[in-house]
Coordinates of C-alpha atoms in Angstrom, one line a residue:
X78 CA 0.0 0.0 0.0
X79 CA 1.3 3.3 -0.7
X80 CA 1.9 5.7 1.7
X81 CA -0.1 8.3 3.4
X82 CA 2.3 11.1 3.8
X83 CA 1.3 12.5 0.5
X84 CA -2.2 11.9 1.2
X85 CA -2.3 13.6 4.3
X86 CA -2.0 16.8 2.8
X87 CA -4.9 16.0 0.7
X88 CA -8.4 15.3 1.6
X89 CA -8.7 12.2 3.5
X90 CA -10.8 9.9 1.4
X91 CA -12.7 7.3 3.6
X92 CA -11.4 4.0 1.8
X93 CA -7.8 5.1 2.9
X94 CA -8.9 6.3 6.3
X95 CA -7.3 3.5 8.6
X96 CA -4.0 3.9 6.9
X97 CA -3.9 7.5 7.1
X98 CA -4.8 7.5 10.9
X99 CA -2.0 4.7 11.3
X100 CA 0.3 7.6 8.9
X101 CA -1.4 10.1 11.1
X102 CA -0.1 8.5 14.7
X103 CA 3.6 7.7 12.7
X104 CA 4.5 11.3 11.8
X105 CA 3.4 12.6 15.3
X106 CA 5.3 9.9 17.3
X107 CA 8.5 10.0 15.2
X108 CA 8.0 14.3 14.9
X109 CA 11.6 15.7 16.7
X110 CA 9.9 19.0 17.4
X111 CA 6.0 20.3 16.6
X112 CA 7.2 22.1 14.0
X113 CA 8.0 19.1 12.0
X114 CA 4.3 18.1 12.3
X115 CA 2.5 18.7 9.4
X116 CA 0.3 21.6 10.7
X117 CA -2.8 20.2 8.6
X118 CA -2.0 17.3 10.7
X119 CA -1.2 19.5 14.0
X120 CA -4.6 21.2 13.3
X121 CA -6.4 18.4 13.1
X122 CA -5.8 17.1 16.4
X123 CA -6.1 20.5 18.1
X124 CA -9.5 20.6 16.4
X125 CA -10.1 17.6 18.1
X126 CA -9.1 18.8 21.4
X127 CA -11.5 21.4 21.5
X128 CA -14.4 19.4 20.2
X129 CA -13.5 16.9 23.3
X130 CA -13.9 19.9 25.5
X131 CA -16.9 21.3 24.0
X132 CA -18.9 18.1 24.3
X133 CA -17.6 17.6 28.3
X134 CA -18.3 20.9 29.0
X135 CA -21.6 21.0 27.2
X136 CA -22.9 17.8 28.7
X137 CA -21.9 18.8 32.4
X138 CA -23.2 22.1 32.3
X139 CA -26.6 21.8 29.9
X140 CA -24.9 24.6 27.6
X141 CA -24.4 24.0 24.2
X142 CA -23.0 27.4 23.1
X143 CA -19.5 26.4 24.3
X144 CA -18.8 25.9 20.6
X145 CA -20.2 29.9 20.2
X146 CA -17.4 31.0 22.3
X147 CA -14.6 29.8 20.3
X148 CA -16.1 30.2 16.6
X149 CA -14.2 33.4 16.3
X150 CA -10.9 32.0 18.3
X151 CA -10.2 28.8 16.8
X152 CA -9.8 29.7 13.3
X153 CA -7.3 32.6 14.3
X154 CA -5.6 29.6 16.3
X155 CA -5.3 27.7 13.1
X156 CA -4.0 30.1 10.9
X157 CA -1.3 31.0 13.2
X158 CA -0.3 28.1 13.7
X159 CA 0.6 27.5 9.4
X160 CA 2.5 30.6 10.0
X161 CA 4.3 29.8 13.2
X162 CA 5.2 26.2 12.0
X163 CA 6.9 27.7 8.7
X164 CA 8.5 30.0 10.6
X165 CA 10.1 27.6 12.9
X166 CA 11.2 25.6 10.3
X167 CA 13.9 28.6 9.1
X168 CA 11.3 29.8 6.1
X169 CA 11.8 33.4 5.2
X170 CA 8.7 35.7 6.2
X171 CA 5.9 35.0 3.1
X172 CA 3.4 38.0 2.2
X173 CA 0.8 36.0 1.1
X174 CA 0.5 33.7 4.1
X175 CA 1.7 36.7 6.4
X176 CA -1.6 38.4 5.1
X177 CA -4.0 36.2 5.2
X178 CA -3.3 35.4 8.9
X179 CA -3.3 38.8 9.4
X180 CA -6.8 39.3 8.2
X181 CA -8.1 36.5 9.3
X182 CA -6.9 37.7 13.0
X183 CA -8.1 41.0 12.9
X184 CA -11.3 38.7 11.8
X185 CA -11.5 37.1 15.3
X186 CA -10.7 40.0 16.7
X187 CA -13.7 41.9 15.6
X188 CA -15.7 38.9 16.2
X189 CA -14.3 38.2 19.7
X190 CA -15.7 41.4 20.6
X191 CA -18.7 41.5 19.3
X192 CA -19.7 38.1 20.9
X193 CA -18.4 39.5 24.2
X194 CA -20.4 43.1 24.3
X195 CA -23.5 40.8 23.8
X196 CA -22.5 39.2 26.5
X197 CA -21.6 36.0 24.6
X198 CA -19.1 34.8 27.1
X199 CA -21.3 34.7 30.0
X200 CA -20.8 31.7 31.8
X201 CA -24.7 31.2 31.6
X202 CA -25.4 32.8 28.4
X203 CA -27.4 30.4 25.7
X204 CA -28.0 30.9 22.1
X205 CA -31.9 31.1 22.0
X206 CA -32.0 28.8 19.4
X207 CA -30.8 25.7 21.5
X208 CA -33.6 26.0 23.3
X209 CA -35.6 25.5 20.6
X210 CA -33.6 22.6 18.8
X211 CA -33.9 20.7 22.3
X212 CA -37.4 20.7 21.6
X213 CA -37.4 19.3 18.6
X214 CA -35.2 16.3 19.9
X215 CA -36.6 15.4 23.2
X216 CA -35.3 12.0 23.5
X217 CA -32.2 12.2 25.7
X218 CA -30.3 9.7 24.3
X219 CA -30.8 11.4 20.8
X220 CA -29.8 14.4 21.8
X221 CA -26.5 13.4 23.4
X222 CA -26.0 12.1 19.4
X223 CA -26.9 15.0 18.0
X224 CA -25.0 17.0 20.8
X225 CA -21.6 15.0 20.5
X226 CA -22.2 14.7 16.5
X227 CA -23.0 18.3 15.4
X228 CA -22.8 20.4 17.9
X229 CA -19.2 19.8 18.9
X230 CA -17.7 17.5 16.6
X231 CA -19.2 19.0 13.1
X232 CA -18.7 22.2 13.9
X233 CA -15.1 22.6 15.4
X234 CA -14.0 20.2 12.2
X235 CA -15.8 23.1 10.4
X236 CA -13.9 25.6 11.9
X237 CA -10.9 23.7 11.2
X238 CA -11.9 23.2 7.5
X239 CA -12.2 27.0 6.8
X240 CA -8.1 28.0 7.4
X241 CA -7.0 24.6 5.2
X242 CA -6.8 26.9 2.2
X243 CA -3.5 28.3 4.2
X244 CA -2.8 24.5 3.7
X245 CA -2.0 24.9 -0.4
X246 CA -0.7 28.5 1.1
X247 CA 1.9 26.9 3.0
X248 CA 3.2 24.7 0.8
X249 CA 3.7 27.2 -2.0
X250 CA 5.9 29.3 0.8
X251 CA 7.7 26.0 1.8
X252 CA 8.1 25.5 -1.6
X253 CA 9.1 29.2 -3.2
X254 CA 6.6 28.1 -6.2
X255 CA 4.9 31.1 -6.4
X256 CA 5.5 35.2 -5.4
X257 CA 3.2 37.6 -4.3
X258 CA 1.0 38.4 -7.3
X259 CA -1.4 41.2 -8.2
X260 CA -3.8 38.6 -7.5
X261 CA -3.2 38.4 -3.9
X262 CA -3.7 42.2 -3.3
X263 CA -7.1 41.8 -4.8
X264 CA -8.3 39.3 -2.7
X265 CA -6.3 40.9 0.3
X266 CA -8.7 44.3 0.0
X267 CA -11.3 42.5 -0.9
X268 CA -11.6 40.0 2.2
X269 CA -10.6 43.5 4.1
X270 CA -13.8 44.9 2.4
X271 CA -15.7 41.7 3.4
X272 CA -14.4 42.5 6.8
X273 CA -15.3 46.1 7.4
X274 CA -19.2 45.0 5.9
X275 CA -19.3 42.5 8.6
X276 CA -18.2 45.0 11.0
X277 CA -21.0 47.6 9.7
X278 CA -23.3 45.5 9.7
X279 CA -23.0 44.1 13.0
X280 CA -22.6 47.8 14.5
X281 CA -25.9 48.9 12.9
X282 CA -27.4 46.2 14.2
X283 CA -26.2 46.9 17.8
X284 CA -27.1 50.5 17.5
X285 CA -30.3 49.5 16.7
X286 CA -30.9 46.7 19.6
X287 CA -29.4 49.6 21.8
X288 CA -31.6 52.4 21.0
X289 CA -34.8 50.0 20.6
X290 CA -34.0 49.6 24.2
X291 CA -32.9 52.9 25.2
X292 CA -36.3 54.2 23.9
X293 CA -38.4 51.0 25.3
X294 CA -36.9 52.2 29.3
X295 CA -37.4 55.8 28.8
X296 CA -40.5 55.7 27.0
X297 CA -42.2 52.7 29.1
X298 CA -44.4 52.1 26.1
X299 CA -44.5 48.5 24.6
X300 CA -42.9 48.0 21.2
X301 CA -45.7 48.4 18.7
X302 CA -46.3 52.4 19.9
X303 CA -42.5 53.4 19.5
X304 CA -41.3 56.0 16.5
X305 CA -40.1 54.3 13.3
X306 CA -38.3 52.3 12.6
X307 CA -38.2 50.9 16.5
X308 CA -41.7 49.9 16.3
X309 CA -40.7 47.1 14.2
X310 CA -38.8 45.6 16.5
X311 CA -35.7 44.5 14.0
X312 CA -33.3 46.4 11.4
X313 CA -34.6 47.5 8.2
X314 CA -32.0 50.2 8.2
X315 CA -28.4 51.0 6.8
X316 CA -27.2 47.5 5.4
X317 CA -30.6 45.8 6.6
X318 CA -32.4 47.8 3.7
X319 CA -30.1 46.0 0.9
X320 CA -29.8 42.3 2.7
X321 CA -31.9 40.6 5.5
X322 CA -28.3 39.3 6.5
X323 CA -25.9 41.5 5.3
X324 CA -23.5 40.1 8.1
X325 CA -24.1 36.6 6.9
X326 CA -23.5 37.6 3.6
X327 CA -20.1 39.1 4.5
X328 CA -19.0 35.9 7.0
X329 CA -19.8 33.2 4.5
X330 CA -17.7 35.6 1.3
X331 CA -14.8 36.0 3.6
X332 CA -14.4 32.4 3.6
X333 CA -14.5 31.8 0.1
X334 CA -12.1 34.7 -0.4
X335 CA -9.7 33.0 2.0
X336 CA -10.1 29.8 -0.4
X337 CA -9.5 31.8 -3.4
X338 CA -6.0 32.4 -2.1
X339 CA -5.3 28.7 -2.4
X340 CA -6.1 29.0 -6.0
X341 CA -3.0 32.0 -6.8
X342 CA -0.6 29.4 -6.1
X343 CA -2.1 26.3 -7.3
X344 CA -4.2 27.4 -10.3
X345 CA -6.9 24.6 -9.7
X346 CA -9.4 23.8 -7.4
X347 CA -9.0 21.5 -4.8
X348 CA -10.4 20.6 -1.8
X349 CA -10.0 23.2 0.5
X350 CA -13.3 25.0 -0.5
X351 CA -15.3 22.3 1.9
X352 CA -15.1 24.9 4.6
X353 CA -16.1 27.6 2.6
X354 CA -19.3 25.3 1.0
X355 CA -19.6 23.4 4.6
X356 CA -20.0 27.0 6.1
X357 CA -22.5 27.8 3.1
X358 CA -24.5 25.2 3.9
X359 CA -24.8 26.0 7.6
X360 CA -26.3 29.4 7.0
X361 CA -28.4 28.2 4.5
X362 CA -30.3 25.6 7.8
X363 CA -29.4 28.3 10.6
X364 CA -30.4 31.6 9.4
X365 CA -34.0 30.3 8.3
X366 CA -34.2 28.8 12.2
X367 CA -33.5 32.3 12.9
X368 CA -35.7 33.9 10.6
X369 CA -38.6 31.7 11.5
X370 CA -38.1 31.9 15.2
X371 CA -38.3 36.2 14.6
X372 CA -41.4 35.9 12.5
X373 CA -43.0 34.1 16.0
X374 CA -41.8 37.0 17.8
X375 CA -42.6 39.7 15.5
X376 CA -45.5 38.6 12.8
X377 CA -44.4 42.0 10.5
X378 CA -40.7 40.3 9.7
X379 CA -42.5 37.8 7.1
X380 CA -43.4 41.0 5.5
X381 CA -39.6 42.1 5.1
X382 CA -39.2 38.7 4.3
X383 CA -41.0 39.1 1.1
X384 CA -39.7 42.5 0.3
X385 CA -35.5 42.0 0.7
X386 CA -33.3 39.3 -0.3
X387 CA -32.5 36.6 2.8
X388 CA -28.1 36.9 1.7
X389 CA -27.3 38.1 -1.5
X390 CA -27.3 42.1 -1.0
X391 CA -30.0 43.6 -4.0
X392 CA -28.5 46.2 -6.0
X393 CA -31.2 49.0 -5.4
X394 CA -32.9 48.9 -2.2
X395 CA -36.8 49.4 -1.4
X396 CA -38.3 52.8 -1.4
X397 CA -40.2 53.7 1.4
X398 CA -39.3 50.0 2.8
X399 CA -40.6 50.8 6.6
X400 CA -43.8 52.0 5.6
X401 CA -44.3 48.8 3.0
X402 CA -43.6 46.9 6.5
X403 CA -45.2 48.8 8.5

């Protein structure tokens, strides 16, 4: 049989799975030093460190947003470490790989903070829509399944998957195959661009919840007899106006800019875009869990609904969209 070191730094393909394990445990027990772990392969088994902790910490506590908490850390953890590694290893500095970690830190950054000021990292802070997915798999034994299988497994090797483009990256630096193009600033503003959308968006959301609130406590009138465009209860605003999601939008793009990198060096597509379509698919399931769970809270969304695009920005947006709502 043929060995697995070559296949390692491709997708692992289930009919060579035992022998890539058995490669797997070889090049980590006969390693000299970490840095002569592939870090595909160094990834990996952080990756599944954290999904170990996840599930023990989400099955002795009855939280299952422990995965939340680190959705913005790990991949900033993964792209460092590609860089780090090479580094170690004697490799000159590389622009390309030097910017896309970059980006991709300033990323969690952003994230980090975001997730906190909501008070994400809360010890007893829940996504709401756990609570709803319990109920739709009340068997306990089932949801343990579904708790060890999705929730902390699929998802950290998700997270994982989304920083393998710097995979192909890495080897082109090891190599010296391939210089920092014209291509490579392109993509470097525009996941920048993709960066600072997300960031709007997510501000004008805040300012939104903030003042809805605000005017809710100083007011002390329910929702429905606050000024426009509060009395809706959610954004229409800004970003809102042109996408239902506009933050989304932005988080699933990054990701397939951060693919596209793989493709300067390489010229071909390869396998690294499952994060980038993994993460695709996610938001397709989550965000219409979301969307339906706000149209129970606030009957006027399926309204916006039908007047602005769920992702994909529109290129003009509605005139006089509040009052169509409203």
């Amino acid at each position: 049989m043929a060995s697995c070191s070559s296949a390692l730094s491709e997708l692992l393909s289930w009919a060579n799975a035992e022998a890539c394990a058995l490669e797997a445990l070889r090049l980590v027990h006969d390693a000299p030093s970490y840095s002569a772990i592939p870090p595909l392969l160094s990834n990996a088994l952080i990756c599944l460190g954290f999904a170990s902790l996840c599930f023990l910490l989400q099955t002795v506590t009855g939280n299952y947003s422990h995965v939340d908490r680190i959705w913005s850390i790990t991949p900033v953890i993964y792209a460092w470490n590609y860089l780090l590694v090479g580094l170690s290893r004697g490799l000159a500095l590389d622009a390309r790989i030097a910017v896309v970690v970059g980006i991709i830190t300033l990323w969690g950054l952003r994230l980090t903070y975001n997730f906190y000021r909501r008070g994400g990292y809360s010890w007893t802070g829940e996504d709401y829509r756990w609570e709803f997915v319990r109920g739709v798999v009340p068997n306990p034994v089932l949801w343990h399944i579904f708790s060890f299988a999705f929730i902390a497994l699929y998802q950290n090797i998700l997270l994982c998957l989304l920083t393998c483009p710097l995979h192909t990256v890495f080897g082109a630096w090891a190599d010296g195959s391939w210089a920092f193009s014209a291509w490579d600033v392109v993509l470097a503003a525009t996941l920048l661009g993709l960066v600072f959308v997300e960031a709007t968006a997510d501000q004008q959301q805040w300012n939104f919840q903030e003042a809805k609130s605000w005017a809710m406590i100083k007011s002390g009138r329910p929702l429905a007899q606050l000024p426009a465009p509060y009395n809706l209860g959610f954004c229409t605003t800004g970003l809102f106006a042109y996408s239902r999601h506009p933050n989304f939008f932005a988080e699933i793009s990054i990701w397939w800019v951060v693919y596209s990198f793989s493709l300067v060096p390489s010229g071909q597509h390869n396998w690294t875009f499952l994060g980038a379509f993994l993460l695709l698919l996610l938001f397709q399931g989550s965000t219409r869990l979301t969307e339906y769970l706000t149209t129970r809270k606030y009957p006027k969304y399926a309204r916006y609904q039908k007047l602005v695009s769920m992702l994909l920005p529109m290129a003009t947006p509605v005139a006089d969209l509040h009052q169509k709502i409203d």
